[in-house]
Short mmCIF file of C-alpha atoms in Angstrom, two decimals:
data_model
loop_
_atom_site.label_atom_id
_atom_site.label_comp_id
_atom_site.label_asym_id
_atom_site.label_seq_id
_atom_site.Cartn_x
_atom_site.Cartn_y
_atom_site.Cartn_z
CA MET A 225 -103.71 24.39 -18.58
CA SER A 226 -101.13 23.55 -15.96
CA LEU A 227 -100.83 23.84 -12.34
CA HIS A 228 -97.81 25.33 -10.81
CA ILE A 229 -97.11 24.90 -7.18
CA GLU A 230 -94.91 27.57 -5.45
CA PRO A 231 -93.30 26.15 -2.31
CA THR A 232 -93.26 28.47 0.67
CA GLU A 233 -90.19 30.19 1.99
CA GLU A 234 -90.29 28.10 4.93
CA ALA A 235 -89.88 24.95 2.80
CA VAL A 236 -87.04 26.05 0.81
CA GLU A 237 -85.38 27.31 3.93
CA THR A 238 -85.67 23.48 5.25
CA LEU A 239 -84.45 21.89 2.14
CA ARG A 240 -81.37 24.28 2.22
CA LYS A 241 -80.55 23.25 5.86
CA GLU A 242 -81.17 19.33 4.88
CA ARG A 243 -78.60 19.62 1.89
CA ARG A 244 -75.97 21.44 4.30
CA LYS A 245 -76.15 18.81 6.72
CA ASN A 246 -75.81 16.24 3.97
CA TYR A 247 -72.62 18.00 2.62
CA ILE A 248 -70.86 18.40 5.97
CA ALA A 249 -71.63 14.64 6.99
CA ALA A 250 -70.19 13.30 3.87
CA LEU A 251 -67.00 15.79 4.11
CA ALA A 252 -66.64 14.62 7.67
CA THR A 253 -67.04 11.12 6.67
CA SER A 254 -64.26 11.43 3.86
CA ILE A 255 -61.96 13.04 6.27
CA LEU A 256 -62.71 10.52 9.03
CA SER A 257 -62.07 7.57 6.47
CA VAL A 258 -58.64 9.07 5.56
CA VAL A 259 -57.24 9.27 9.01
CA LEU A 260 -58.49 5.87 9.82
CA ALA A 261 -56.64 4.46 6.84
CA GLY A 262 -53.52 6.43 7.67
CA ALA A 263 -54.18 4.75 11.16
CA ILE A 264 -54.54 1.41 10.16
CA LEU A 265 -51.50 1.65 7.43
CA TYR A 266 -48.97 2.99 10.16
CA SER A 267 -50.01 0.32 12.81
CA LEU A 268 -49.31 -2.50 9.86
CA THR A 269 -46.10 -1.08 9.05
CA ILE A 270 -44.69 0.43 11.89
CA ILE A 271 -46.17 -1.10 15.22
CA ILE A 272 -47.00 -4.50 14.39
CA ALA A 273 -44.34 -5.45 12.07
CA ALA A 274 -40.77 -5.72 13.86
CA PRO A 275 -38.27 -3.36 12.75
CA GLU A 276 -35.06 -5.00 11.09
CA GLU A 277 -32.13 -4.42 13.03
CA PRO A 278 -29.11 -3.02 11.09
CA LYS A 279 -26.59 -5.68 10.63
CA VAL A 280 -23.01 -5.28 10.77
CA VAL A 281 -21.43 -7.30 8.28
CA GLY A 282 -17.31 -7.90 8.94
CA TYR A 283 -15.10 -9.07 6.35
CA ILE A 284 -11.53 -10.33 7.54
CA THR A 285 -8.50 -9.68 5.28
CA PRO A 286 -6.94 -13.00 4.27
CA ASP A 287 -3.75 -13.50 5.76
CA ASP A 288 -2.01 -14.45 2.43
CA ALA A 289 -2.69 -11.27 0.35
CA PRO A 290 -3.40 -7.99 1.35
CA PRO A 291 -5.53 -5.85 -0.89
CA SER A 292 -3.66 -4.57 -3.98
CA ASP A 293 -5.94 -1.62 -5.37
CA THR A 294 -6.46 -0.04 -2.05
CA PRO A 295 -4.07 2.25 -0.41
CA PRO A 296 -2.07 1.38 2.60
CA PRO A 297 -3.82 1.66 5.76
CA PRO A 298 -2.93 4.62 8.19
CA GLU A 299 0.45 4.19 10.16
CA VAL A 300 0.38 3.52 13.69
CA GLN A 301 1.06 6.19 15.50
CA ARG A 302 4.03 4.87 17.96
CA GLU A 303 4.12 7.12 21.23
CA THR A 304 6.96 6.81 23.94
CA SER A 305 7.84 3.43 24.75
CA SER A 306 6.06 1.61 27.53
CA ALA A 307 6.06 -1.67 29.18
CA SER A 308 3.01 -2.82 27.37
CA HIS A 309 0.78 -2.27 24.27
CA ALA A 310 -1.88 0.75 25.00
CA GLU A 311 -5.41 -0.91 24.38
CA THR A 312 -6.75 0.93 21.14
CA PRO A 313 -10.56 1.19 21.31
CA VAL A 314 -12.60 -0.37 18.15
CA LYS A 315 -15.08 1.73 16.98
CA VAL A 316 -18.24 0.00 14.76
CA VAL A 317 -20.17 2.53 12.82
CA VAL A 318 -23.62 1.18 12.13
CA ALA A 319 -25.87 2.87 9.48
CA ALA A 320 -29.66 2.27 9.65
CA ALA A 321 -31.56 3.40 6.68
CA ALA A 322 -35.18 4.02 6.72
CA ALA A 323 -35.27 3.17 2.49
CA PRO A 324 -33.68 0.40 1.05
CA VAL A 325 -30.19 1.20 -0.57
CA ASN A 326 -28.76 -0.39 -3.43
CA LEU A 327 -25.02 -1.38 -3.16
CA PRO A 328 -22.69 -2.78 -5.86
CA LYS A 329 -22.17 -6.40 -5.78
CA ILE A 330 -18.39 -6.97 -4.28
CA ASP A 331 -16.87 -10.49 -5.51
CA ILE A 332 -14.63 -11.42 -2.84
CA ASP A 333 -12.21 -14.23 -3.62
CA PRO A 334 -11.54 -16.76 -1.00
CA PRO A 335 -7.69 -16.62 0.24
CA ASP A 336 -5.10 -18.53 -1.70
CA GLU A 337 -3.97 -20.62 1.47
CA PRO A 338 -5.60 -21.86 4.51
CA VAL A 339 -6.11 -18.92 6.89
CA MET A 340 -4.43 -20.39 9.99
CA LEU A 341 -1.88 -18.03 11.48
CA GLU A 342 -4.25 -16.00 13.58
CA GLU A 343 -4.77 -18.89 15.52
CA GLY A 344 -1.16 -19.89 16.19
CA ASN A 345 -1.31 -23.05 14.27
CA MET A 346 0.45 -22.06 10.81
CA LEU A 347 4.31 -22.50 11.66
CA GLY A 348 3.79 -25.03 14.46
CA MET A 349 3.84 -22.25 17.47
CA GLY A 350 0.92 -22.99 19.22
CA ASN A 351 1.22 -24.90 22.60
CA GLY A 352 4.79 -25.54 21.87
CA PHE A 353 7.10 -25.59 18.78
CA GLY A 354 6.61 -28.16 16.40
CA PRO A 355 7.32 -26.84 13.01
CA ASP A 356 5.62 -29.88 11.02
CA LEU A 357 1.93 -29.37 10.30
CA GLY A 358 1.05 -32.20 8.00
CA ASP A 359 1.37 -32.45 4.57
CA SER A 360 1.38 -28.73 3.07
CA THR A 361 2.80 -26.37 5.79
CA SER A 362 5.92 -25.91 8.07
CA ALA A 363 7.89 -23.28 9.80
CA PHE A 364 9.85 -23.09 6.70
CA GLY A 365 7.00 -22.42 4.42
CA SER A 366 3.86 -23.98 2.73
CA LYS A 367 4.27 -26.68 -0.09
CA GLU A 368 1.18 -24.63 -2.09
CA PRO A 369 1.90 -21.60 -3.92
CA ALA A 370 0.54 -18.53 -1.88
CA GLY A 371 -0.33 -15.21 -2.27
CA SER A 372 2.31 -12.98 -0.77
CA THR A 373 5.03 -15.09 -0.17
CA LEU A 374 8.97 -15.31 -1.17
CA VAL A 375 9.75 -18.85 -2.87
CA GLY A 376 12.30 -20.96 -1.10
CA THR A 377 14.79 -23.52 -2.65
CA PHE A 378 16.43 -26.17 -0.76
CA TYR A 379 20.06 -27.30 -1.42
CA ASP A 380 22.42 -30.09 0.21
CA THR A 381 26.00 -29.57 -0.26
CA LYS A 382 27.04 -32.81 0.89
CA GLN A 383 26.15 -34.46 -2.34
CA THR A 384 25.87 -33.65 -6.20
CA GLN A 385 22.79 -33.78 -8.42
CA GLY A 386 23.27 -37.60 -9.06
CA GLY A 387 23.37 -38.15 -5.24
CA ARG A 388 27.47 -38.55 -5.06
CA PRO A 389 29.08 -37.45 -1.77
CA THR A 390 30.93 -34.36 -2.17
CA ASP A 391 33.14 -34.74 1.11
CA LEU A 392 32.85 -31.12 1.75
CA SER A 393 34.71 -30.11 5.00
CA GLN A 394 33.13 -27.31 7.25
CA GLU A 395 35.74 -25.05 5.76
CA GLN A 396 34.90 -25.57 2.39
CA PHE A 397 31.29 -25.19 3.00
CA CYS A 398 31.86 -21.73 4.80
CA SER A 399 33.86 -20.59 1.78
CA ILE A 400 31.14 -21.98 -0.70
CA LEU A 401 28.60 -19.70 1.41
CA SER A 402 31.27 -16.63 1.47
CA ARG A 403 31.93 -16.78 -2.45
CA PHE A 404 28.13 -17.03 -2.84
CA VAL A 405 26.98 -13.77 -0.94
CA ASN A 406 30.04 -11.55 -1.94
CA ARG A 407 29.51 -12.36 -5.67
CA GLY A 408 26.02 -11.51 -6.40
CA TRP A 409 23.81 -14.59 -5.11
CA ASN A 410 24.23 -16.31 -8.41
CA GLU A 411 22.32 -19.55 -7.98
CA ALA A 412 24.23 -21.11 -10.83
CA ASP A 413 27.11 -21.56 -8.26
CA LEU A 414 25.07 -24.25 -6.52
CA ASN A 415 23.75 -26.27 -9.46
CA ARG A 416 26.17 -28.73 -9.01
CA PHE A 417 24.50 -29.81 -5.38
CA TYR A 418 21.44 -31.78 -4.67
CA LYS A 419 18.37 -29.63 -5.07
CA SER A 420 15.14 -30.62 -3.61
CA PRO A 421 12.51 -30.48 -6.44
CA GLN A 422 9.77 -29.24 -3.46
CA GLN A 423 9.91 -25.36 -3.08
CA LEU A 424 8.19 -23.56 -0.27
CA TYR A 425 6.56 -20.68 0.37
CA ALA A 426 6.96 -18.29 3.40
CA ALA A 427 5.86 -14.87 4.32
CA GLN A 428 8.17 -14.36 7.50
CA PHE A 429 11.24 -15.74 9.02
CA TYR A 430 10.94 -17.12 12.63
CA VAL A 431 11.88 -20.25 14.09
CA PRO A 432 12.65 -21.04 17.62
CA ARG A 433 15.33 -23.45 18.58
CA THR A 434 14.16 -26.76 17.04
CA SER A 435 16.03 -29.51 15.42
CA ALA A 436 17.78 -29.04 12.01
CA SER A 437 16.21 -32.23 10.62
CA GLU A 438 12.92 -29.89 9.95
CA ALA A 439 14.41 -28.27 7.40
CA PRO A 440 14.81 -31.23 4.89
CA LYS A 441 11.75 -32.48 6.04
CA ALA A 442 9.82 -29.38 5.35
CA TYR A 443 11.23 -29.76 1.70
CA GLY A 444 10.17 -33.30 1.52
CA CYS A 445 13.67 -34.52 1.11
CA ALA A 446 14.36 -35.92 4.92
CA ASP A 447 15.20 -39.26 3.37
CA LYS A 448 17.96 -38.00 1.29
CA VAL A 449 19.44 -35.29 3.17
CA LYS A 450 21.35 -35.24 6.50
CA PRO A 451 20.66 -32.36 8.74
CA SER A 452 23.68 -30.69 7.98
CA ARG A 453 25.68 -28.15 5.66
CA TRP A 454 22.19 -27.35 4.00
CA ILE A 455 21.19 -24.45 2.36
CA ALA A 456 17.99 -22.57 1.93
CA ILE A 457 17.24 -19.68 -0.40
CA TYR A 458 14.09 -17.57 -0.63
CA ARG A 459 13.87 -15.02 -3.31
CA GLY A 460 10.64 -12.45 -4.42
CA LYS A 461 10.06 -8.83 -4.95
CA VAL A 462 8.24 -6.71 -2.24
CA ARG A 463 6.48 -3.50 -2.55
CA ALA A 464 7.52 -0.69 0.33
CA PRO A 465 4.50 -0.11 2.50
CA LYS A 466 6.00 3.44 3.35
CA SER A 467 8.79 5.64 2.58
CA GLY A 468 11.83 5.58 5.12
CA THR A 469 14.95 4.47 6.45
CA PHE A 470 15.18 0.57 7.76
CA ARG A 471 17.46 -2.13 9.16
CA PHE A 472 16.94 -5.84 9.55
CA VAL A 473 17.44 -7.03 13.15
CA GLY A 474 17.82 -10.58 14.12
CA ALA A 475 20.34 -13.86 14.12
CA GLY A 476 20.62 -17.49 12.75
CA ASP A 477 21.59 -20.44 14.38
CA ASP A 478 23.50 -21.12 12.22
CA VAL A 479 23.20 -18.81 9.31
CA ILE A 480 20.90 -15.96 8.13
CA ALA A 481 21.73 -13.44 5.64
CA VAL A 482 19.62 -10.96 3.56
CA ARG A 483 20.17 -8.96 0.29
CA PHE A 484 18.01 -6.32 -0.09
CA ASN A 485 17.68 -4.28 -3.46
CA ASN A 486 20.87 -6.11 -4.51
CA GLN A 487 22.88 -4.79 -1.60
CA ASN A 488 24.02 -7.22 1.38
CA VAL A 489 22.33 -5.73 4.34
CA PHE A 490 22.20 -8.26 6.86
CA ASP A 491 24.29 -11.21 7.93
CA TYR A 492 24.62 -12.83 11.73
CA GLY A 493 24.50 -15.70 13.49
CA TRP A 494 26.84 -18.33 14.88
CA PHE A 495 28.41 -17.91 11.24
CA GLN A 496 28.69 -15.11 8.99
CA ALA A 497 28.23 -15.88 5.57
CA SER A 498 30.14 -12.99 4.04
CA LEU A 499 32.96 -13.66 6.17
CA GLY A 500 32.90 -17.52 5.54
CA LYS A 501 33.73 -18.01 9.66
CA MET A 502 32.12 -18.93 13.13
CA THR A 503 31.74 -15.25 14.71
CA ALA A 504 30.07 -16.98 17.73
CA ALA A 505 32.08 -18.48 20.52
CA GLN A 506 33.18 -18.69 24.04
CA ASP A 507 36.00 -15.99 24.10
CA MET A 508 33.63 -13.45 22.52
CA LYS A 509 36.40 -11.90 20.53
CA TRP A 510 33.95 -11.14 17.11
CA ILE A 511 31.31 -9.80 19.32
CA ASN A 512 33.84 -7.40 21.03
CA ALA A 513 34.97 -6.68 17.74
CA MET A 514 31.75 -5.74 16.41
CA GLN A 515 30.88 -3.87 19.41
CA ASN A 516 34.34 -1.94 18.40
CA LYS A 517 36.06 -2.81 21.93
CA PRO A 518 39.38 -2.38 22.43
CA GLY A 519 41.82 -4.82 20.51
CA ASN A 520 41.06 -7.45 17.76
CA ASP A 521 42.19 -4.53 15.26
CA ALA A 522 42.33 -7.37 12.59
CA LEU A 523 38.84 -8.47 13.05
CA LYS A 524 37.83 -5.27 13.13
CA LYS A 525 39.18 -4.70 9.48
CA GLU A 526 37.67 -7.78 8.17
CA LEU A 527 34.08 -6.48 9.27
CA ARG A 528 34.86 -3.20 7.73
CA ASP A 529 35.47 -5.03 4.47
CA ALA A 530 32.80 -7.19 4.44
CA GLY A 531 30.69 -3.95 5.04
CA ILE A 532 27.55 -5.12 6.74
CA ASN A 533 28.33 -5.52 10.74
CA VAL A 534 30.79 -2.34 10.70
CA PRO A 535 31.87 -1.69 14.11
CA PRO A 536 30.10 -0.22 16.18
CA SER A 537 27.01 -2.88 15.74
CA THR A 538 23.92 -2.55 17.70
CA PHE A 539 23.13 -5.53 19.94
CA TYR A 540 19.61 -6.20 21.53
CA LYS A 541 19.06 -8.85 24.25
CA TYR A 542 15.97 -10.13 25.19
CA SER A 543 15.11 -11.72 28.66
CA THR A 544 13.15 -14.67 26.68
CA SER A 545 16.16 -15.51 24.86
CA LYS A 546 19.18 -16.31 27.04
CA HIS A 547 20.77 -19.02 25.08
CA TRP A 548 21.35 -16.52 22.03
CA ASN A 549 22.42 -13.96 24.74
CA ASP A 550 25.30 -15.85 26.00
CA THR A 551 26.36 -17.32 22.55
CA MET A 552 25.97 -14.51 20.05
CA GLY A 553 25.59 -11.81 22.29
CA GLY A 554 21.76 -11.37 21.42
CA VAL A 555 20.50 -10.25 17.92
CA VAL A 556 22.06 -7.67 15.78
CA ALA A 557 20.97 -4.65 13.64
CA GLY A 558 22.00 -5.07 10.13
CA LYS A 559 22.96 -2.19 7.50
CA THR A 560 20.18 0.35 6.81
CA PHE A 561 18.49 0.85 3.72
CA THR A 562 16.04 3.70 2.27
CA VAL A 563 12.93 2.79 0.29
CA LYS A 564 10.29 4.93 -1.34
CA GLN A 565 6.62 3.79 -0.79
CA GLY A 566 5.27 1.98 -3.65
CA ASP A 567 8.40 1.08 -5.21
CA VAL A 568 9.11 -2.52 -5.67
CA TYR A 569 12.26 -4.00 -4.58
CA PRO A 570 14.20 -7.67 -5.03
CA ILE A 571 14.85 -9.58 -1.92
CA GLU A 572 16.59 -12.47 -1.07
CA ILE A 573 17.11 -14.43 2.25
CA LEU A 574 19.54 -17.23 2.89
CA ILE A 575 19.35 -19.56 5.73
CA SER A 576 21.78 -22.46 6.56
CA GLU A 577 22.67 -24.98 9.11
CA ILE A 578 26.19 -26.09 8.99
CA PRO A 579 27.47 -28.71 11.69
CA GLY A 580 23.87 -29.88 12.48
CA GLY A 581 21.88 -30.25 15.76
CA GLU A 582 19.73 -27.41 16.61
CA PHE A 583 18.25 -24.72 13.99
CA GLY A 584 16.78 -21.23 14.79
CA MET A 585 16.36 -17.85 13.22
CA THR A 586 14.74 -14.64 13.68
CA LEU A 587 14.26 -11.78 11.23
CA LEU A 588 12.95 -8.43 12.61
CA LEU A 589 12.53 -5.13 11.07
CA GLU A 590 13.49 -1.99 12.60
CA GLU A 591 12.64 1.67 11.47
CA VAL A 592 15.39 3.90 11.87
CA GLY A 593 14.09 7.07 14.07
CA MET A 594 10.73 5.38 15.14
CA GLU A 595 10.24 4.91 18.66
CA PRO A 596 9.29 1.26 19.54
CA MET A 597 5.85 0.55 20.93
CA SER A 598 7.35 -1.35 23.73
CA LYS A 599 10.24 -2.59 25.39
CA ASP A 600 11.91 -5.75 27.10
CA PRO A 601 10.94 -4.90 30.75
CA LYS A 602 14.16 -6.40 31.99
CA THR A 603 16.87 -5.20 29.30
CA GLY A 604 15.45 -2.35 27.80
CA ALA A 605 15.58 -3.59 24.41
CA PRO A 606 13.06 -2.50 21.70
CA ILE A 607 10.24 -5.09 21.14
CA LEU A 608 10.49 -4.80 17.17
CA PRO A 609 7.80 -6.08 14.32
CA LEU A 610 8.69 -9.13 12.21
CA PHE A 611 9.52 -8.64 8.57
CA ARG A 612 6.80 -10.26 6.94
CA THR A 613 4.89 -10.39 3.51
CA ASN A 614 1.48 -11.10 4.64
CA TYR A 615 -0.81 -10.00 7.86
CA GLY A 616 -0.18 -13.68 9.56
CA VAL A 617 1.95 -13.77 12.80
CA PRO A 618 3.53 -16.88 14.60
CA LYS A 619 2.41 -17.77 17.78
CA PRO A 620 5.53 -18.87 19.86
CA ASP A 621 5.34 -21.19 22.97
CA LYS A 622 5.94 -18.23 25.66
CA ASN A 623 7.29 -21.04 27.77
CA LYS A 624 10.33 -21.40 25.80
CA GLU A 625 13.32 -19.46 24.69
CA HIS A 626 12.08 -17.15 21.81
CA VAL A 627 12.86 -13.80 20.92
CA PRO A 628 9.59 -11.38 21.43
CA PHE A 629 8.26 -9.42 18.78
CA ASP A 630 5.59 -6.72 17.99
CA GLU A 631 2.58 -8.23 16.42
CA ILE A 632 1.50 -4.76 14.98
CA GLY A 633 3.55 -4.20 11.99
CA ILE A 634 4.04 -3.14 8.24
CA VAL A 635 3.37 -5.81 5.53
CA TRP A 636 5.76 -5.96 2.62
CA GLU A 637 3.56 -7.34 0.08
CA SER A 638 5.16 -9.75 -2.42
CA VAL A 639 5.00 -8.89 -6.00
CA LYS A 640 5.06 -11.67 -8.75
#
C-alpha cells in the first residue's frame, strides 16, 4: 500500500510565485548582462581608443612628364586683365570612412630627372642668373634624357668636323642660316661643321642676358668652341593640350626661330635667320618696316616674301627689359597657327649667337583671342605664359633685366 500526500492550495500558490520570481530574476540578469557587455565594448572601441584622424595624402606631379593616360586638366578661366593674379582658393576634400576601404594599389614611377624647377634652381635662375648648375643641368637643357623635352644638337660653324678652320665671315654665316631656315631645316646642310657629341634636353627656352660662352660650356665643348657663330637646334614632337589658334612671342639675342608643323612661324632677334640679316640697329629701320610705318618699302617687301613678320607686326615692351626695348623694339608676336587638341605636331627651335659677347632668348606663347591674366603695369603689354613641354618654370632674378611671364600656362607634352 502506497502513501499519497496531496499539497495544499496555499503550498501550490507559494511554489508558483517562487518560480515566477526566479524566471523574472533570470530574465533581468540576462538583459543586464547584454547591456553591460555593450557598454564595455563601446568604451573600449570608441572612448578609450583614440580615433584615427583622416590623413590627406598629396601627390605632386613630377615636373618632367605630365600623366599621359589622364585627360588634360580643366582650362584656367581668364577674366578681364588686372595688374596682378587673383588668388585662387584651394579646396581639400577629406573623406573619413567608418569602415575600412580597400583601394587599388597605385605604382608611381619617380620622375626621370631631378625635380628642381619649382625651387628656382634648375636653369640657374634663383638668386641671380648663372646658367651652369654642375655636371648635368644648364639653362640650355639637361645632359640626361628627360621625360618631356626637346632634344638639342650643337654646331660650331667656325670649324669642320675634323677641327679645321672654315674662316666663315659674318655675312657667310648669315647666308648659311637663311638657306637652312628657308629650305626645310635639313641638318644635312650642317654636317660639314663641328657637332658636339653631347646633346641636351630642354623643356622651355628662356635665358635672360648672359655670356655667349655658356652655350658651348653647357654642351661640353667650351675647350673646343669659341662663343660665336654657333647654332643649337632643338627638335621633337608635341601634343596639343587644347584646340585653338596660337602664336609664339619672343626675341633672341642674337637669333631664335621656330618651325612648327613644318611651317616657319617665328623668327626674331638681333638677326632674323629667314632674312639672313641683322634687323636690330640704331636707326630702327627694320623695326619701323615691321610696324608698317611710312617708308622702307624695300624692307617691307623682304618681310612679306619671308612670310613670318609680315607688316604690321605686333611688338610688346616690358618695363623690366629696357635693353631689348631700346635695341629690338621689345619682343615680337610671330605667325599664327591652329592646332587640334590631342593631335601631335613636329617642332624645331633654332638659337644662335653670331658675333659673340652676350646671349639671351625668350619664347612665350599667346593664344589668339584669350585675354591675359595680367599686364605690365607700366607698358600695358600682356604677361604671357612660356612655351614649355613640362610643368617646371624658371625663376629669373627680378633685380636684373628679364621678360616677365605668367607661371600659369598650358603644357605641350613631348611625344617620342
